[in-house]
Amino acid sequence: MSRLVEPRVLKGFRDYPPALMIPRERLMETARRVYRSYGFAPIDTPAIELTEVLLAKVEPGAEINKQLYRFKDAGDRDVALRFDLTVPLARFVAQHYTELGLPFKRYHLGTVWRGESPQAGRFREFMQCDFDTIGTLSNAADVEIALVINDLFDALGFDRFAIRVNNRLVLNGLLSQLGLDRKTSALLRSLDKLAKIGREKVIEEMGREAGVTPERAAPVIALAETTGSNADVLDELDRRFADNEEAKKGVANLREMVAVFQTAGVPDGRLRVDLSICRGLDYYTGTVYETFLLDKPEIGSVCSGGRYDNLAGTYTKQSLPGVGASLGLDRLLAAMEALDLVPKTATPAPVLVLQFDATRYGDYQRMARTLRAAGIGTEVYPDAKKLGQQFQYAERRGFRVGLIAGGNEFAQGAWKVKNLATKEEQTVAEAEVAEAVRRLIAGAGPPPG
Amino acid sequence: MSRLVEPRVLKGFRDYPPALMIPRERLMETARRVYRSYGFAPIDTPAIELTEVLLAKVEPGAEINKQLYRFKDAGDRDVALRFDLTVPLARFVAQHYTELGLPFKRYHLGTVWRGESPQAGRFREFMQCDFDTIGTLSNAADVEIALVINDLFDALGFDRFAIRVNNRLVLNGLLSQLGLDRKTSALLRSLDKLAKIGREKVIEEMGREAGVTPERAAPVIALAETTGSNADVLDELDRRFADNEEAKKGVANLREMVAVFQTAGVPDGRLRVDLSICRGLDYYTGTVYETFLLDKPEIGSVCSGGRYDNLAGTYTKQSLPGVGASLGLDRLLAAMEALDLVPKTATPAPVLVLQFDATRYGDYQRMARTLRAAGIGTEVYPDAKKLGQQFQYAERRGFRVGLIAGGNEFAQGAWKVKNLATKEEQTVAEAEVAEAVRRLIAGAGPPPG
């Protein structure tokens, strides 16, 4: 026999066994369903692209240059694995916008790769779940992105969450007013850390990174710290920026978003105008979004995004403004795990038909088919092993209900239906098994998968 | 302004715009739903693995060596992109079977990469949709794979399809009897082409590749050409192999499969014992499956697989037999396209709310939310452009229903509901819009997405 090769994965990569993959798939399917319900359409793009294309927008000194999985393909082309879904979106829309037509609303769930230092607890392969509207300057598109985020967290079963929105125009207007507009990038990168590191450190960093004195930084911090109801904050901004056209435009957009949420019937408190939200990234130019779970705010934003003026300027002269956001799948799963919202199960089917008598396998599958047709996932154990062993299998995987039938039951036209959590067993006429199972599963919480 | 980079994809790769991606996602979701309903659980594995791990089972002369996307990563490790999902499954199960427990039923939908010659019309990046049961020798698992295939094509909306099954033990038994067992691989590779190239060419190839004379090849071809009902074929095999233990085992397994399909209530004709099915691959050792669309048989098998004795022998001494199959997503989509079964639409939402009056955007989103809550995907056009332009957008994307409301309608508490195919328009009271839309969509066939 030949030498064995040790089965292992690369550092920074991981396998997803069923217990991890079942909740991931559930999240991804919910995201797809909600995105679609708003008319966002799915696309996919190649995982491998020409390096020239992927790095078209990237500055030579940027971190991502070092993180890229880059290599020569068999045709000696310089290629790389995509490191996000925004660059491929830009390339895709620049290439296809005439056939696609604008506005173009797409979602994209896809794997991306970055050779990050694995010590940081980060993975080198992860999934992004983006949705964007391209080709319109209308604030309606911005409002809609926030509505999608609301429905997404609703659909995921959350009630206690907040979408925090701001508009860069407000910040830009203020910085212009203060004569600080040439330091916008550095100031916003610092301001973005306000919640995390506190005002003192932000002021310190603004001095260090942007050369701005504490006195000049003060009104920026003060604006970010404005608190109150949405109406109060907006009124305050109206007063503050009565003569500032840029900021006024931002305030008007925020005001429209708040009004539409109300008219559309979204529960109060879901949308919060928060002037401390600015997103560190340079390319946002209007609305910015972050989403927090109120029971786990320390994990950070689980869905973020914003408006950008020019998505694809490196590929086309066509101006392609857009607005979108991205669900942080791994962060959200970690939060749900911590909040005990992830059912512990390694089976997507709640019911196991045990195999008591190998000669009756057809009958076991017949019952399983009846349950499947009723929308209840049902596995049949493949061997007529000892029942104890089959129950052990059921327990280990997290099945909810076991079905057993042997000579006695078949003679009676009945099945034993066992609640695997309580170990209670009842004998049920064949025609009533589906209903009995449904009741047991409903009693035990939502079905897995 | 800096030089533009031409937006393009690599040869052999492709973008999936919405019109292609919507039916792909629908297929993948149906596959997941059916796999789950039988208790197959999802897993995922890294796209990048150590080359040593991926090639553990591959012979030095094999084609795949040349097709591999192989490179050195930043840590100078010899790595490659996965070229199928079977090798990662073998590695995964060898690595984790003690935690997973056996039997282990998994499905895996994942992208794989092969640097095939793009002239052949093949893509270098494609999706595989595998499902397998690992760790049991029970024929029940083999029967179940066929049941899953049946339910899968049922769920995809097909009625006219056939799952053709055979068992390698029958073929092996025959070849042993004929003293040809040392030529099994070459003979089965030729026999596999019977439907495609015909008996004369197969006999010729058997002579050329296996050194077997037409006289000795004749009984092999004759067996493969046995026709008749499942019962007739099985009875014929019983007579033919009364003294051949190996073949008898294969026949008994096929007989059980036929019986279970009947008991479980699967329509007659779905499962067909077909002794010409052998799958060219060396590693199958028992049941083999192919699936044909009766209205498009020339496209070949759209779901194939079989039983193998030893999945992971290169990674572990633990014996891991298995049985499984793989849905040929791209081939099936091509067939569905040719059969006109793919709805032509670039929107996952059937309804478009037109924006007639920008100040009523909140009301438009309110109505859209009502429809979404009723399970009807609804997009709101983001700009108050001319209605003609908005209708053009709707038509281009394939929306079914348009909703329009302006001052008159809001005054009446009503909406105009327009069937975008027939251009008929009706005015409907707000509370009845969802029902009116539902009727229109139902009348126009199943909703997209």
Coordinates of N, CA, C and O in Angstrom, one line a residue, chain A residues 1 3-5 7-10 15-16 18 21-22 25 29 32 36-48 50 52 71 77 79 81 91-92 95-96 98-101 103 105 107 113 125 136 138 140 144 147 151 263-264 313-315 348-349 361-363 365-366 369 372 377-379 381-383 393 396-397, chain B residues 1 3-5 7-10 14-16 18 21-22 25 29 32 36-48 50 52 71 79 81 91-92 95-96 98-101 103 105 107 113 125 136 138 140 144 147 151 263-264 313-315 348-349 361-363 365-366 369 372 377-379 381-383 393 396-397:
Chain A
M1 N 0.8 -1.2 0.0 CA 0.0 0.0 0.0 C 0.9 1.2 0.0 O 1.9 1.3 0.7
R3 N 2.0 5.2 0.6 CA 2.1 6.1 1.7 C 0.8 6.9 1.8 O 0.3 7.4 0.8
L4 N 0.4 7.1 3.0 CA -0.8 8.0 3.2 C -0.5 9.5 3.1 O 0.6 9.9 3.7
V5 N -1.3 10.3 2.5 CA -1.1 11.7 2.6 C -2.0 12.3 3.7 O -3.2 11.9 3.8
P7 N -4.5 14.1 5.6 CA -5.6 15.0 5.2 C -5.7 16.3 6.1 O -5.8 16.2 7.3
R8 N -5.5 17.5 5.5 CA -5.4 18.7 6.2 C -5.8 19.9 5.3 O -5.7 19.7 4.1
V9 N -6.1 21.0 5.9 CA -6.4 22.2 5.1 C -5.2 23.2 5.3 O -4.5 23.1 6.3
L10 N -5.1 24.2 4.4 CA -4.1 25.2 4.6 C -4.4 26.1 5.7 O -5.6 26.4 6.1
D15 N -12.7 24.0 6.9 CA -13.9 23.3 6.4 C -15.1 23.7 7.1 O -15.1 24.2 8.3
Y16 N -16.3 23.6 6.5 CA -17.5 23.9 7.1 C -18.3 22.5 7.2 O -18.9 22.1 6.2
P18 N -21.5 20.1 8.6 CA -22.9 20.5 8.6 C -23.3 21.4 9.7 O -24.1 22.4 9.5
M21 N -22.4 24.7 8.5 CA -22.9 25.0 7.1 C -24.4 25.2 7.1 O -24.9 26.0 6.3
I22 N -25.1 24.5 8.0 CA -26.6 24.6 7.9 C -27.0 26.1 8.3 O -27.8 26.7 7.5
E25 N -26.0 28.4 5.3 CA -26.9 28.3 4.2 C -28.3 29.0 4.5 O -28.8 29.6 3.6
E29 N -29.7 32.0 2.2 CA -31.0 31.9 1.5 C -31.9 33.0 1.9 O -32.7 33.5 1.1
R32 N -30.8 36.0 0.1 CA -31.2 36.0 -1.3 C -32.7 36.3 -1.5 O -33.1 37.0 -2.4
R36 N -34.1 39.5 -3.5 CA -35.0 39.3 -4.6 C -36.3 40.0 -4.5 O -36.9 40.5 -5.5
S37 N -36.8 40.0 -3.3 CA -38.2 40.5 -3.1 C -38.2 42.0 -3.4 O -39.3 42.6 -3.6
Y38 N -37.0 42.6 -3.5 CA -36.9 44.1 -3.9 C -36.5 44.2 -5.3 O -36.3 45.3 -5.8
G39 N -36.4 43.1 -6.0 CA -36.0 43.2 -7.4 C -34.5 43.2 -7.7 O -34.1 43.4 -8.8
F40 N -33.7 43.0 -6.6 CA -32.3 42.8 -6.9 C -32.1 41.5 -7.5 O -32.6 40.5 -7.0
A41 N -31.3 41.4 -8.6 CA -31.1 40.2 -9.3 C -29.8 39.6 -9.1 O -28.8 40.3 -8.9
P42 N -29.7 38.3 -9.1 CA -28.3 37.7 -8.8 C -27.4 37.8 -10.0 O -27.9 37.7 -11.2
I43 N -26.1 37.9 -9.8 CA -25.1 37.8 -10.8 C -24.0 36.9 -10.3 O -23.9 36.7 -9.0
D44 N -23.2 36.4 -11.1 CA -21.9 35.8 -10.7 C -20.8 36.2 -11.6 O -21.1 36.5 -12.8
T45 N -19.6 36.2 -11.2 CA -18.5 36.6 -12.0 C -17.3 35.6 -11.7 O -17.4 34.9 -10.6
P46 N -16.3 35.5 -12.5 CA -15.3 34.5 -12.3 C -14.5 34.8 -11.0 O -14.3 36.0 -10.6
A47 N -14.1 33.7 -10.4 CA -13.2 33.9 -9.2 C -11.8 34.3 -9.6 O -11.2 35.0 -8.8
I48 N -11.4 34.0 -10.8 CA -10.1 34.3 -11.3 C -10.2 35.4 -12.3 O -11.1 35.3 -13.2
L50 N -7.9 38.7 -14.6 CA -6.6 39.3 -14.8 C -6.2 40.2 -13.7 O -7.0 41.0 -13.2
E52 N -4.4 42.8 -13.7 CA -4.5 44.1 -14.2 C -5.9 44.7 -14.0 O -6.1 45.8 -13.6
F71 N -1.0 34.7 -9.4 CA -0.1 33.7 -10.0 C -0.1 33.8 -11.6 O -1.0 34.5 -12.1
R77 N -0.5 34.1 -18.2 CA -1.2 35.3 -17.9 C -1.1 35.6 -16.4 O -1.1 34.7 -15.6
V79 N -2.7 36.5 -13.3 CA -4.0 36.4 -12.9 C -4.1 36.4 -11.3 O -3.0 36.2 -10.7
L81 N -7.0 35.8 -7.7 CA -8.3 35.5 -7.2 C -8.9 36.8 -6.7 O -8.3 37.6 -6.1
R91 N -16.2 46.1 -12.8 CA -15.8 45.5 -14.1 C -17.0 45.0 -14.9 O -17.1 45.3 -16.1
F92 N -17.9 44.3 -14.2 CA -19.0 43.7 -14.8 C -20.0 44.8 -15.4 O -20.4 44.7 -16.6
Q95 N -18.5 46.6 -18.4 CA -18.5 45.7 -19.6 C -19.9 45.5 -20.2 O -20.0 45.4 -21.4
H96 N -20.9 45.5 -19.3 CA -22.2 45.0 -19.8 C -23.4 46.0 -19.7 O -24.5 45.7 -20.0
T98 N -24.6 48.4 -21.3 CA -25.6 48.6 -22.4 C -26.6 47.5 -22.6 O -27.8 47.8 -22.8
E99 N -26.2 46.3 -22.4 CA -27.2 45.2 -22.5 C -28.1 45.2 -21.2 O -29.2 44.8 -21.3
L100 N -27.4 45.4 -20.1 CA -28.2 45.3 -18.8 C -29.2 46.4 -18.7 O -30.3 46.2 -18.2
G101 N -28.9 47.6 -19.2 CA -29.8 48.8 -18.9 C -29.6 49.3 -17.5 O -29.2 48.5 -16.6
P103 N -31.4 51.9 -14.4 CA -30.6 51.4 -13.3 C -30.5 49.9 -13.3 O -31.4 49.2 -13.8
K105 N -29.9 46.7 -10.6 CA -29.9 46.3 -9.2 C -29.4 44.8 -9.1 O -30.1 43.9 -9.7
Y107 N -27.5 41.5 -6.7 CA -26.9 41.0 -5.5 C -25.9 40.0 -5.9 O -26.0 39.4 -7.0
W113 N -10.9 35.9 -1.6 CA -9.7 35.4 -1.0 C -8.7 36.6 -0.7 O -8.5 37.4 -1.6
E125 N -10.2 32.9 3.2 CA -11.3 32.7 2.3 C -12.6 33.0 3.0 O -12.8 32.4 4.1
T136 N -28.2 55.3 -10.7 CA -29.2 56.3 -10.4 C -28.6 57.2 -9.3 O -28.0 56.7 -8.4
S138 N -30.8 59.0 -7.7 CA -32.0 59.3 -6.9 C -31.8 58.8 -5.4 O -31.4 57.7 -5.2
A140 N -34.1 57.9 -3.6 CA -35.0 56.7 -3.4 C -34.2 55.4 -3.3 O -34.5 54.5 -2.5
E144 N -34.1 52.8 -0.2 CA -34.4 51.4 -0.4 C -33.4 50.5 0.2 O -33.7 49.4 0.8
L147 N -34.3 50.0 3.6 CA -35.4 49.2 3.7 C -35.1 47.7 3.6 O -35.6 46.9 4.3
D151 N -35.7 44.7 6.3 CA -36.4 43.5 6.0 C -35.5 42.2 6.2 O -36.0 41.2 6.6
T263 N -43.8 56.3 6.6 CA -45.0 56.1 5.7 C -45.1 54.6 5.3 O -46.2 54.1 5.2
A264 N -44.0 54.0 5.1 CA -44.0 52.6 4.7 C -44.3 51.6 5.8 O -44.5 50.4 5.6
G313 N -14.9 54.0 -12.8 CA -14.1 55.0 -13.5 C -12.8 54.5 -14.1 O -12.3 55.1 -15.1
T314 N -12.3 53.4 -13.6 CA -11.1 52.9 -14.1 C -11.3 52.0 -15.4 O -10.4 51.7 -16.1
Y315 N -12.6 51.7 -15.6 CA -12.9 50.8 -16.7 C -13.7 51.5 -17.8 O -13.8 51.0 -19.0
P348 N -30.3 18.6 8.4 CA -31.3 19.5 7.8 C -32.7 18.9 7.9 O -33.6 19.6 7.6
A349 N -32.8 17.6 8.2 CA -34.1 17.0 8.3 C -34.4 16.7 9.7 O -33.6 16.2 10.5
Y361 N -37.8 -1.9 3.9 CA -37.2 -0.6 3.6 C -38.1 0.2 2.7 O -38.2 1.4 2.8
G362 N -38.8 -0.5 1.7 CA -39.7 0.2 0.8 C -40.8 0.9 1.6 O -41.2 2.0 1.3
D363 N -41.3 0.3 2.7 CA -42.3 0.9 3.5 C -41.8 2.1 4.3 O -42.5 3.1 4.4
Q365 N -39.3 4.0 3.2 CA -39.2 5.1 2.3 C -40.6 5.7 1.9 O -40.7 6.8 1.5
R366 N -41.6 4.8 1.8 CA -42.9 5.2 1.5 C -43.4 6.3 2.5 O -43.9 7.3 2.2
R369 N -41.5 9.5 2.2 CA -42.0 10.2 1.0 C -43.2 11.0 1.4 O -43.4 12.1 0.9
R372 N -42.0 14.0 3.4 CA -41.3 14.9 2.5 C -42.4 15.7 1.7 O -42.2 16.9 1.5
G377 N -38.7 17.3 6.2 CA -37.5 16.6 5.8 C -37.4 15.3 6.6 O -37.5 15.3 7.8
T378 N -37.1 14.2 5.9 CA -37.2 12.9 6.6 C -36.1 12.0 6.1 O -36.0 11.7 4.9
E379 N -35.2 11.5 6.9 CA -34.1 10.6 6.6 C -34.5 9.2 7.0 O -35.2 9.0 8.0
Y381 N -32.8 5.6 8.1 CA -31.5 5.0 8.4 C -31.1 3.9 7.5 O -32.0 3.1 7.1
P382 N -29.9 3.9 7.0 CA -29.6 2.9 5.8 C -29.4 1.5 6.2 O -29.4 0.6 5.3
D383 N -29.2 1.2 7.5 CA -28.9 -0.2 7.9 C -29.9 -0.6 9.0 O -30.3 0.2 9.8
Y393 N -27.2 7.7 16.8 CA -27.0 8.4 15.5 C -27.9 9.6 15.5 O -27.5 10.8 15.2
R396 N -27.0 12.3 18.2 CA -25.7 13.0 17.8 C -26.0 14.1 16.8 O -25.3 15.1 16.8
R397 N -26.9 13.8 15.9 CA -27.1 14.7 14.8 C -28.2 15.8 15.1 O -28.3 16.8 14.4
Chain B
M1 N -6.9 62.4 -16.4 CA -7.5 61.1 -16.1 C -6.6 60.0 -16.5 O -6.0 60.0 -17.5
R3 N -5.3 56.2 -17.6 CA -5.7 55.3 -18.7 C -6.8 54.3 -18.2 O -6.7 53.8 -17.1
L4 N -7.7 54.0 -19.1 CA -8.7 53.0 -18.7 C -8.2 51.6 -18.9 O -7.5 51.3 -19.9
V5 N -8.6 50.7 -18.0 CA -8.3 49.3 -18.2 C -9.5 48.6 -18.8 O -10.6 48.8 -18.4
P7 N -12.4 46.4 -19.5 CA -13.1 45.4 -18.7 C -13.4 44.1 -19.5 O -14.0 44.2 -20.5
R8 N -12.8 43.0 -19.0 CA -12.9 41.8 -19.7 C -12.7 40.6 -18.8 O -12.1 40.8 -17.7
V9 N -13.1 39.4 -19.2 CA -12.9 38.2 -18.4 C -11.9 37.3 -19.2 O -11.7 37.5 -20.4
L10 N -11.3 36.4 -18.4 CA -10.3 35.5 -19.0 C -11.0 34.5 -20.0 O -12.1 34.1 -19.8
R14 N -16.6 33.0 -17.6 CA -17.8 33.8 -18.1 C -18.5 34.5 -16.9 O -18.4 34.0 -15.7
D15 N -19.1 35.6 -17.2 CA -20.0 36.3 -16.3 C -21.4 35.6 -16.4 O -21.8 35.2 -17.4
Y16 N -22.1 35.6 -15.3 CA -23.5 35.2 -15.3 C -24.4 36.5 -15.0 O -24.5 36.9 -13.8
P18 N -28.1 38.4 -14.7 CA -29.3 37.9 -14.1 C -30.1 36.9 -15.0 O -30.5 35.9 -14.4
M21 N -28.3 33.8 -14.4 CA -28.1 33.4 -13.0 C -29.4 33.1 -12.3 O -29.4 32.2 -11.4
I22 N -30.5 33.7 -12.7 CA -31.8 33.4 -12.0 C -32.2 31.9 -12.2 O -32.5 31.3 -11.2
E25 N -29.7 29.8 -10.0 CA -30.0 29.8 -8.6 C -31.3 29.0 -8.3 O -31.3 28.3 -7.3
E29 N -31.2 25.9 -5.7 CA -32.0 25.9 -4.5 C -33.0 24.7 -4.5 O -33.2 24.1 -3.4
R32 N -30.7 21.8 -3.4 CA -30.5 21.8 -2.0 C -31.7 21.4 -1.2 O -31.6 20.6 -0.2
R36 N -31.7 18.1 1.2 CA -32.0 18.2 2.6 C -33.2 17.4 3.0 O -33.2 16.9 4.1
S37 N -34.2 17.3 2.2 CA -35.4 16.6 2.5 C -35.1 15.1 2.8 O -35.9 14.5 3.5
Y38 N -34.0 14.6 2.4 CA -33.6 13.2 2.6 C -32.5 13.2 3.8 O -32.0 12.1 4.0
G39 N -32.2 14.3 4.4 CA -31.2 14.3 5.4 C -29.8 14.5 5.0 O -28.9 14.4 5.8
F40 N -29.6 14.8 3.7 CA -28.2 15.1 3.3 C -27.9 16.5 3.8 O -28.7 17.4 3.7
A41 N -26.8 16.7 4.4 CA -26.4 17.9 5.1 C -25.4 18.6 4.2 O -24.5 18.0 3.7
P42 N -25.4 20.0 4.2 CA -24.4 20.7 3.4 C -23.1 20.8 4.1 O -23.0 20.8 5.3
I43 N -22.0 20.7 3.3 CA -20.7 21.0 3.8 C -20.0 22.0 2.8 O -20.5 22.2 1.7
D44 N -19.0 22.6 3.2 CA -18.1 23.3 2.3 C -16.7 23.1 2.7 O -16.4 22.8 3.8
T45 N -15.8 23.2 1.7 CA -14.4 23.0 1.9 C -13.6 24.1 1.1 O -14.2 24.8 0.3
P46 N -12.4 24.3 1.5 CA -11.6 25.4 0.8 C -11.5 25.2 -0.7 O -11.3 24.1 -1.2
A47 N -11.5 26.3 -1.4 CA -11.3 26.2 -2.9 C -9.8 25.9 -3.2 O -9.5 25.3 -4.2
I48 N -8.9 26.4 -2.3 CA -7.5 26.2 -2.4 C -7.0 25.1 -1.4 O -7.4 25.2 -0.3
L50 N -3.6 22.2 -0.6 CA -2.2 21.8 -0.9 C -2.3 20.9 -2.1 O -3.1 19.9 -2.2
E52 N -0.4 18.5 -3.0 CA -0.1 17.2 -2.5 C -1.4 16.5 -2.1 O -1.6 15.3 -2.4
F71 N -0.2 26.8 -8.1 CA 0.8 27.9 -8.0 C 1.4 27.9 -6.6 O 1.0 27.1 -5.7
V79 N 0.3 25.0 -3.9 CA -1.2 24.9 -3.7 C -1.9 24.8 -5.1 O -1.3 25.1 -6.1
L81 N -6.2 25.0 -7.0 CA -7.6 25.1 -6.9 C -8.2 23.7 -7.1 O -7.8 23.0 -7.9
R91 N -10.9 13.9 1.4 CA -10.0 14.5 2.4 C -10.8 14.9 3.6 O -10.4 14.6 4.8
F92 N -12.0 15.5 3.4 CA -12.8 16.0 4.5 C -13.3 14.8 5.4 O -13.2 14.9 6.6
Q95 N -10.5 13.2 7.4 CA -10.0 14.1 8.5 C -11.0 14.2 9.6 O -10.6 14.4 10.8
H96 N -12.3 14.1 9.3 CA -13.3 14.4 10.4 C -14.2 13.3 10.7 O -15.1 13.5 11.5
T98 N -14.4 10.9 12.7 CA -14.6 10.5 14.1 C -15.6 11.5 14.7 O -16.5 11.1 15.4
E99 N -15.5 12.8 14.4 CA -16.5 13.8 14.9 C -17.8 13.7 14.2 O -18.9 13.9 14.8
L100 N -17.7 13.4 12.9 CA -19.0 13.4 12.1 C -19.8 12.2 12.4 O -21.1 12.3 12.5
G101 N -19.2 11.1 12.7 CA -19.9 9.8 12.8 C -20.3 9.3 11.5 O -20.5 10.0 10.5
P103 N -23.0 6.4 9.4 CA -22.9 6.9 8.0 C -23.0 8.5 8.0 O -23.6 9.1 8.9
K105 N -24.0 11.6 5.5 CA -24.7 12.0 4.2 C -24.5 13.5 4.0 O -24.9 14.3 4.8
Y107 N -24.3 16.9 1.1 CA -24.2 17.5 -0.3 C -23.3 18.6 -0.3 O -22.9 19.2 0.7
W113 N -12.4 24.2 -10.7 CA -11.6 24.9 -11.8 C -10.8 23.8 -12.6 O -10.1 23.0 -11.9
E125 N -14.2 27.2 -15.3 CA -14.8 27.3 -14.0 C -16.2 26.9 -14.1 O -17.0 27.3 -14.9
T136 N -21.4 3.3 4.6 CA -22.3 2.1 4.7 C -22.2 1.3 3.4 O -22.1 1.8 2.4
S138 N -24.7 -0.8 2.9 CA -26.1 -1.2 2.7 C -26.6 -0.7 1.3 O -26.4 0.4 1.0
A140 N -29.5 -0.1 0.7 CA -30.5 0.9 1.0 C -30.0 2.3 0.6 O -30.8 3.1 0.0
E144 N -31.7 4.8 -2.1 CA -32.0 6.2 -1.8 C -31.5 7.2 -2.8 O -32.1 8.2 -3.1
L147 N -33.8 7.4 -5.4 CA -35.0 8.1 -5.0 C -34.8 9.6 -5.0 O -35.7 10.4 -5.4
D151 N -36.9 12.5 -7.0 CA -37.5 13.6 -6.4 C -37.0 15.0 -7.0 O -37.7 16.0 -7.1
T263 N -42.9 0.0 -4.0 CA -43.6 0.1 -2.7 C -43.7 1.6 -2.3 O -44.7 2.0 -1.7
A264 N -42.6 2.4 -2.6 CA -42.6 3.8 -2.1 C -43.5 4.6 -3.0 O -43.7 5.8 -2.7
G313 N -8.9 6.1 0.5 CA -7.7 5.2 0.8 C -6.4 5.9 0.8 O -5.4 5.4 1.4
T314 N -6.3 7.0 0.1 CA -5.0 7.7 0.1 C -4.8 8.6 1.3 O -3.7 9.0 1.6
Y315 N -5.8 8.8 2.1 CA -5.7 9.7 3.3 C -5.8 8.9 4.6 O -5.4 9.4 5.6
P348 N -36.0 39.0 -10.6 CA -36.5 38.0 -9.7 C -37.8 38.4 -9.1 O -38.5 37.6 -8.4
A349 N -38.2 39.6 -9.3 CA -39.5 40.1 -8.8 C -40.5 40.3 -9.9 O -40.1 40.9 -10.9
Y361 N -43.1 58.6 -2.8 CA -42.2 57.4 -2.7 C -42.5 56.5 -1.5 O -42.5 55.3 -1.6
G362 N -42.8 57.2 -0.4 CA -43.1 56.4 0.8 C -44.4 55.5 0.6 O -44.4 54.4 1.0
D363 N -45.4 56.1 -0.1 CA -46.6 55.3 -0.4 C -46.3 54.1 -1.4 O -46.8 53.1 -1.3
Q365 N -43.4 52.6 -1.6 CA -42.7 51.5 -0.8 C -43.7 50.8 0.1 O -43.6 49.7 0.5
R366 N -44.7 51.6 0.6 CA -45.7 51.0 1.5 C -46.4 49.9 0.8 O -46.6 48.8 1.3
R369 N -44.2 46.9 0.2 CA -44.1 46.1 1.4 C -45.2 45.2 1.6 O -45.1 44.1 2.1
R372 N -44.7 42.4 -0.8 CA -43.6 41.5 -0.3 C -44.1 40.6 0.8 O -43.7 39.5 0.9
G377 N -42.6 39.3 -4.9 CA -41.5 40.2 -5.1 C -41.9 41.5 -5.8 O -42.5 41.4 -6.8
T378 N -41.5 42.6 -5.3 CA -42.0 43.9 -5.8 C -40.8 45.0 -5.8 O -40.3 45.3 -4.7
E379 N -40.5 45.5 -6.9 CA -39.5 46.5 -7.1 C -40.2 47.9 -7.2 O -41.3 47.9 -7.8
Y381 N -39.5 51.6 -8.9 CA -38.6 52.3 -9.8 C -38.0 53.5 -9.0 O -38.7 54.2 -8.3
P382 N -36.7 53.7 -9.1 CA -36.1 54.7 -8.2 C -36.2 56.1 -8.6 O -35.9 57.0 -7.8
D383 N -36.6 56.4 -9.9 CA -36.7 57.8 -10.3 C -38.1 58.1 -10.8 O -38.7 57.2 -11.4
Y393 N -38.3 49.9 -19.2 CA -37.4 49.2 -18.2 C -38.1 47.9 -17.8 O -37.5 46.9 -17.7
R396 N -38.1 45.3 -20.7 CA -36.8 44.8 -21.0 C -36.4 43.7 -19.9 O -35.7 42.8 -20.3
R397 N -36.8 43.9 -18.7 CA -36.4 43.0 -17.7 C -37.4 41.8 -17.5 O -37.1 40.8 -16.8

